[in-house]
Amino acid sequence: MKKIRNIMLFISIFWIVGIYLIKTGLQEVRTNKATDNFGEECFGIITDIYETGTYVNSVPELKAELKAYIPSLGKTISIAEKIGLADKVTEYDIGTYVLLKYYNGDVNIVYSVDEMILPADAKIELSQVAPQQTSIQDTIIIDGVEYVRKK
């Protein structure tokens, strides 16, 4: 009897962790779906890109730090959003302008946009908070190792 109770206790730990992971994943899917359906279109700029710590077949998942100008709030906010796996994400770089959907503190990246199509108010706000773009990056990360350009 004691042995069965120990086995049940051991198995229940895996059940609890599994239920927690499913609940967290479903909550993220619901939040993204609500943002897609009810979100306000706005513009932002990517200020940083880093690994989330999650790997799929040894390829890291990336997350972008964004500065987003929300017209309905009349202010610029800082927010982070997952952008995908490193081998598939080629259109996003630091300093890239993006079209976003914003809803209840969440954003979804729709696609990258050219600076020429930004509305004037968004362009002014984002240029004040975003770092200046340079054509040459000083660092690059390859397989988790950061290399620094010599000056």
PDB file of C-alpha atoms in Angstrom:
ATOM      1  CA  MET A   1       0.000   0.000   0.000  1.00  0.00           C
ATOM      2  CA  LYS A   2       2.813   2.393   0.877  1.00  0.00           C
ATOM      3  CA  LYS A   3       4.551   1.559  -2.392  1.00  0.00           C
ATOM      4  CA  ILE A   4       1.445   2.453  -4.436  1.00  0.00           C
ATOM      5  CA  ARG A   5       1.104   5.756  -2.569  1.00  0.00           C
ATOM      6  CA  ASN A   6       4.757   6.629  -3.360  1.00  0.00           C
ATOM      7  CA  ILE A   7       4.247   5.782  -7.028  1.00  0.00           C
ATOM      8  CA  MET A   8       1.086   7.934  -7.156  1.00  0.00           C
ATOM      9  CA  LEU A   9       2.946  10.815  -5.499  1.00  0.00           C
ATOM     10  CA  PHE A  10       5.772  10.496  -8.003  1.00  0.00           C
ATOM     11  CA  ILE A  11       3.382  10.428 -10.990  1.00  0.00           C
ATOM     12  CA  SER A  12       1.305  13.341  -9.627  1.00  0.00           C
ATOM     13  CA  ILE A  13       4.353  15.620  -9.824  1.00  0.00           C
ATOM     14  CA  PHE A  14       4.507  15.036 -13.586  1.00  0.00           C
ATOM     15  CA  TRP A  15       0.757  15.583 -13.902  1.00  0.00           C
ATOM     16  CA  ILE A  16       0.972  18.912 -12.066  1.00  0.00           C
ATOM     17  CA  VAL A  17       3.871  20.135 -14.214  1.00  0.00           C
ATOM     18  CA  GLY A  18       2.119  18.985 -17.399  1.00  0.00           C
ATOM     19  CA  ILE A  19      -1.159  20.691 -16.504  1.00  0.00           C
ATOM     20  CA  TYR A  20       0.705  23.890 -15.645  1.00  0.00           C
ATOM     21  CA  LEU A  21       2.537  23.874 -19.010  1.00  0.00           C
ATOM     22  CA  ILE A  22      -0.682  23.231 -20.945  1.00  0.00           C
ATOM     23  CA  LYS A  23      -2.489  26.005 -19.052  1.00  0.00           C
ATOM     24  CA  THR A  24       0.349  28.479 -19.696  1.00  0.00           C
ATOM     25  CA  GLY A  25       0.473  27.603 -23.407  1.00  0.00           C
ATOM     26  CA  LEU A  26      -3.301  27.935 -23.822  1.00  0.00           C
ATOM     27  CA  GLN A  27      -3.264  31.291 -22.042  1.00  0.00           C
ATOM     28  CA  GLU A  28      -0.572  32.570 -24.434  1.00  0.00           C
ATOM     29  CA  VAL A  29      -2.556  31.354 -27.459  1.00  0.00           C
ATOM     30  CA  ARG A  30      -5.750  33.037 -26.166  1.00  0.00           C
ATOM     31  CA  THR A  31      -3.928  36.309 -25.514  1.00  0.00           C
ATOM     32  CA  ASN A  32      -2.377  36.343 -29.005  1.00  0.00           C
ATOM     33  CA  LYS A  33      -5.741  35.505 -30.618  1.00  0.00           C
ATOM     34  CA  ALA A  34      -7.474  38.331 -28.716  1.00  0.00           C
ATOM     35  CA  THR A  35      -4.732  40.735 -29.788  1.00  0.00           C
ATOM     36  CA  ASP A  36      -5.141  39.652 -33.435  1.00  0.00           C
ATOM     37  CA  ASN A  37      -8.917  40.081 -33.300  1.00  0.00           C
ATOM     38  CA  PHE A  38      -9.308  43.226 -31.207  1.00  0.00           C
ATOM     39  CA  GLY A  39      -5.879  44.864 -31.390  1.00  0.00           C
ATOM     40  CA  GLU A  40      -5.176  48.426 -32.434  1.00  0.00           C
ATOM     41  CA  GLU A  41      -2.665  48.831 -35.250  1.00  0.00           C
ATOM     42  CA  CYS A  42       0.394  50.803 -34.234  1.00  0.00           C
ATOM     43  CA  PHE A  43       4.078  51.067 -35.079  1.00  0.00           C
ATOM     44  CA  GLY A  44       7.227  50.186 -33.208  1.00  0.00           C
ATOM     45  CA  ILE A  45      10.960  49.771 -33.540  1.00  0.00           C
ATOM     46  CA  ILE A  46      13.103  46.818 -32.469  1.00  0.00           C
ATOM     47  CA  THR A  47      15.701  47.922 -29.930  1.00  0.00           C
ATOM     48  CA  ASP A  48      17.202  44.551 -28.968  1.00  0.00           C
ATOM     49  CA  ILE A  49      17.050  40.885 -29.978  1.00  0.00           C
ATOM     50  CA  TYR A  50      18.072  38.074 -27.638  1.00  0.00           C
ATOM     51  CA  GLU A  51      17.606  34.355 -27.041  1.00  0.00           C
ATOM     52  CA  THR A  52      14.764  33.202 -24.796  1.00  0.00           C
ATOM     53  CA  GLY A  53      16.607  30.107 -23.577  1.00  0.00           C
ATOM     54  CA  THR A  54      14.286  27.766 -25.483  1.00  0.00           C
ATOM     55  CA  TYR A  55      15.785  25.586 -28.206  1.00  0.00           C
ATOM     56  CA  VAL A  56      14.134  23.509 -30.942  1.00  0.00           C
ATOM     57  CA  ASN A  57      16.542  21.058 -32.614  1.00  0.00           C
ATOM     58  CA  SER A  58      19.486  23.103 -31.275  1.00  0.00           C
ATOM     59  CA  VAL A  59      18.108  26.324 -32.828  1.00  0.00           C
ATOM     60  CA  PRO A  60      17.405  29.114 -30.300  1.00  0.00           C
ATOM     61  CA  GLU A  61      14.085  30.938 -30.081  1.00  0.00           C
ATOM     62  CA  LEU A  62      14.471  34.728 -30.263  1.00  0.00           C
ATOM     63  CA  LYS A  63      12.658  37.535 -28.483  1.00  0.00           C
ATOM     64  CA  ALA A  64      12.674  41.199 -29.501  1.00  0.00           C
ATOM     65  CA  GLU A  65      12.562  44.222 -27.217  1.00  0.00           C
ATOM     66  CA  LEU A  66      10.349  46.865 -28.809  1.00  0.00           C
ATOM     67  CA  LYS A  67       9.481  50.484 -28.328  1.00  0.00           C
ATOM     68  CA  ALA A  68       5.891  50.846 -29.511  1.00  0.00           C
ATOM     69  CA  TYR A  69       3.992  54.079 -30.055  1.00  0.00           C
ATOM     70  CA  ILE A  70       0.332  53.539 -29.088  1.00  0.00           C
ATOM     71  CA  PRO A  71      -1.826  56.355 -30.564  1.00  0.00           C
ATOM     72  CA  SER A  72      -4.852  55.677 -28.318  1.00  0.00           C
ATOM     73  CA  LEU A  73      -2.658  55.985 -25.213  1.00  0.00           C
ATOM     74  CA  GLY A  74      -0.640  58.845 -26.682  1.00  0.00           C
ATOM     75  CA  LYS A  75       2.620  57.383 -25.406  1.00  0.00           C
ATOM     76  CA  THR A  76       5.463  55.032 -26.196  1.00  0.00           C
ATOM     77  CA  ILE A  77       5.793  51.789 -24.250  1.00  0.00           C
ATOM     78  CA  SER A  78       8.532  49.165 -23.950  1.00  0.00           C
ATOM     79  CA  ILE A  79       7.447  45.597 -24.562  1.00  0.00           C
ATOM     80  CA  ALA A  80       8.952  42.232 -25.548  1.00  0.00           C
ATOM     81  CA  GLU A  81       7.594  39.722 -28.073  1.00  0.00           C
ATOM     82  CA  LYS A  82       8.803  36.364 -29.365  1.00  0.00           C
ATOM     83  CA  ILE A  83       9.797  36.593 -33.030  1.00  0.00           C
ATOM     84  CA  GLY A  84      10.590  32.976 -33.845  1.00  0.00           C
ATOM     85  CA  LEU A  85      13.498  30.614 -34.308  1.00  0.00           C
ATOM     86  CA  ALA A  86      16.910  32.050 -35.204  1.00  0.00           C
ATOM     87  CA  ASP A  87      17.225  30.172 -38.505  1.00  0.00           C
ATOM     88  CA  LYS A  88      13.864  31.472 -39.792  1.00  0.00           C
ATOM     89  CA  VAL A  89      13.972  35.085 -38.582  1.00  0.00           C
ATOM     90  CA  THR A  90      15.830  37.075 -41.208  1.00  0.00           C
ATOM     91  CA  GLU A  91      13.670  40.158 -41.753  1.00  0.00           C
ATOM     92  CA  TYR A  92      14.025  41.540 -38.223  1.00  0.00           C
ATOM     93  CA  ASP A  93      17.113  43.342 -37.008  1.00  0.00           C
ATOM     94  CA  ILE A  94      17.828  46.000 -34.412  1.00  0.00           C
ATOM     95  CA  GLY A  95      16.422  49.281 -35.717  1.00  0.00           C
ATOM     96  CA  THR A  96      13.746  47.642 -37.915  1.00  0.00           C
ATOM     97  CA  TYR A  97      10.362  49.373 -37.893  1.00  0.00           C
ATOM     98  CA  VAL A  98       7.394  47.032 -37.490  1.00  0.00           C
ATOM     99  CA  LEU A  99       3.621  47.180 -37.743  1.00  0.00           C
ATOM    100  CA  LEU A 100       2.100  45.908 -34.503  1.00  0.00           C
ATOM    101  CA  LYS A 101      -1.272  45.083 -33.040  1.00  0.00           C
ATOM    102  CA  TYR A 102      -1.692  46.190 -29.410  1.00  0.00           C
ATOM    103  CA  TYR A 103      -4.397  44.994 -27.005  1.00  0.00           C
ATOM    104  CA  ASN A 104      -4.449  44.960 -23.180  1.00  0.00           C
ATOM    105  CA  GLY A 105      -0.676  45.170 -22.728  1.00  0.00           C
ATOM    106  CA  ASP A 106       0.150  42.581 -25.404  1.00  0.00           C
ATOM    107  CA  VAL A 107       1.548  43.118 -28.892  1.00  0.00           C
ATOM    108  CA  ASN A 108       1.772  40.926 -31.955  1.00  0.00           C
ATOM    109  CA  ILE A 109       4.228  41.756 -34.722  1.00  0.00           C
ATOM    110  CA  VAL A 110       2.399  41.843 -38.056  1.00  0.00           C
ATOM    111  CA  TYR A 111       5.352  42.564 -40.376  1.00  0.00           C
ATOM    112  CA  SER A 112       8.320  44.879 -40.876  1.00  0.00           C
ATOM    113  CA  VAL A 113       7.723  48.214 -42.593  1.00  0.00           C
ATOM    114  CA  ASP A 114       9.801  50.816 -44.351  1.00  0.00           C
ATOM    115  CA  GLU A 115      10.508  54.059 -42.514  1.00  0.00           C
ATOM    116  CA  MET A 116       8.913  56.012 -45.372  1.00  0.00           C
ATOM    117  CA  ILE A 117       5.379  54.770 -44.611  1.00  0.00           C
ATOM    118  CA  LEU A 118       5.423  55.586 -40.883  1.00  0.00           C
ATOM    119  CA  PRO A 119       2.918  58.233 -39.796  1.00  0.00           C
ATOM    120  CA  ALA A 120       4.590  61.482 -38.758  1.00  0.00           C
ATOM    121  CA  ASP A 121       3.564  61.249 -35.088  1.00  0.00           C
ATOM    122  CA  ALA A 122       4.854  57.670 -34.761  1.00  0.00           C
ATOM    123  CA  LYS A 123       8.107  58.535 -36.523  1.00  0.00           C
ATOM    124  CA  ILE A 124       8.768  61.476 -34.210  1.00  0.00           C
ATOM    125  CA  GLU A 125       7.977  59.497 -31.048  1.00  0.00           C
ATOM    126  CA  LEU A 126      10.024  56.448 -32.056  1.00  0.00           C
ATOM    127  CA  SER A 127      13.031  58.494 -33.177  1.00  0.00           C
ATOM    128  CA  GLN A 128      13.198  60.057 -29.698  1.00  0.00           C
ATOM    129  CA  VAL A 129      13.211  56.759 -27.773  1.00  0.00           C
ATOM    130  CA  ALA A 130      14.990  54.377 -30.151  1.00  0.00           C
ATOM    131  CA  PRO A 131      18.766  54.114 -30.419  1.00  0.00           C
ATOM    132  CA  GLN A 132      20.372  55.580 -33.491  1.00  0.00           C
ATOM    133  CA  GLN A 133      20.734  53.054 -36.287  1.00  0.00           C
ATOM    134  CA  THR A 134      24.176  52.249 -37.547  1.00  0.00           C
ATOM    135  CA  SER A 135      24.893  50.398 -40.737  1.00  0.00           C
ATOM    136  CA  ILE A 136      27.565  48.198 -39.125  1.00  0.00           C
ATOM    137  CA  GLN A 137      26.840  46.187 -36.014  1.00  0.00           C
ATOM    138  CA  ASP A 138      29.533  46.161 -33.335  1.00  0.00           C
ATOM    139  CA  THR A 139      28.636  42.660 -32.111  1.00  0.00           C
ATOM    140  CA  ILE A 140      27.224  39.455 -33.562  1.00  0.00           C
ATOM    141  CA  ILE A 141      26.087  36.266 -31.838  1.00  0.00           C
ATOM    142  CA  ILE A 142      26.930  32.954 -33.510  1.00  0.00           C
ATOM    143  CA  ASP A 143      25.973  29.705 -31.767  1.00  0.00           C
ATOM    144  CA  GLY A 144      25.542  31.551 -28.482  1.00  0.00           C
ATOM    145  CA  VAL A 145      28.987  33.185 -28.603  1.00  0.00           C
ATOM    146  CA  GLU A 146      29.108  36.983 -28.903  1.00  0.00           C
ATOM    147  CA  TYR A 147      31.862  38.359 -31.126  1.00  0.00           C
ATOM    148  CA  VAL A 148      32.886  42.031 -30.879  1.00  0.00           C
ATOM    149  CA  ARG A 149      34.170  44.038 -33.863  1.00  0.00           C
ATOM    150  CA  LYS A 150      37.666  45.488 -33.406  1.00  0.00           C
ATOM    151  CA  LYS A 151      37.837  49.265 -33.577  1.00  0.00           C
TER     152      LYS A 151
END
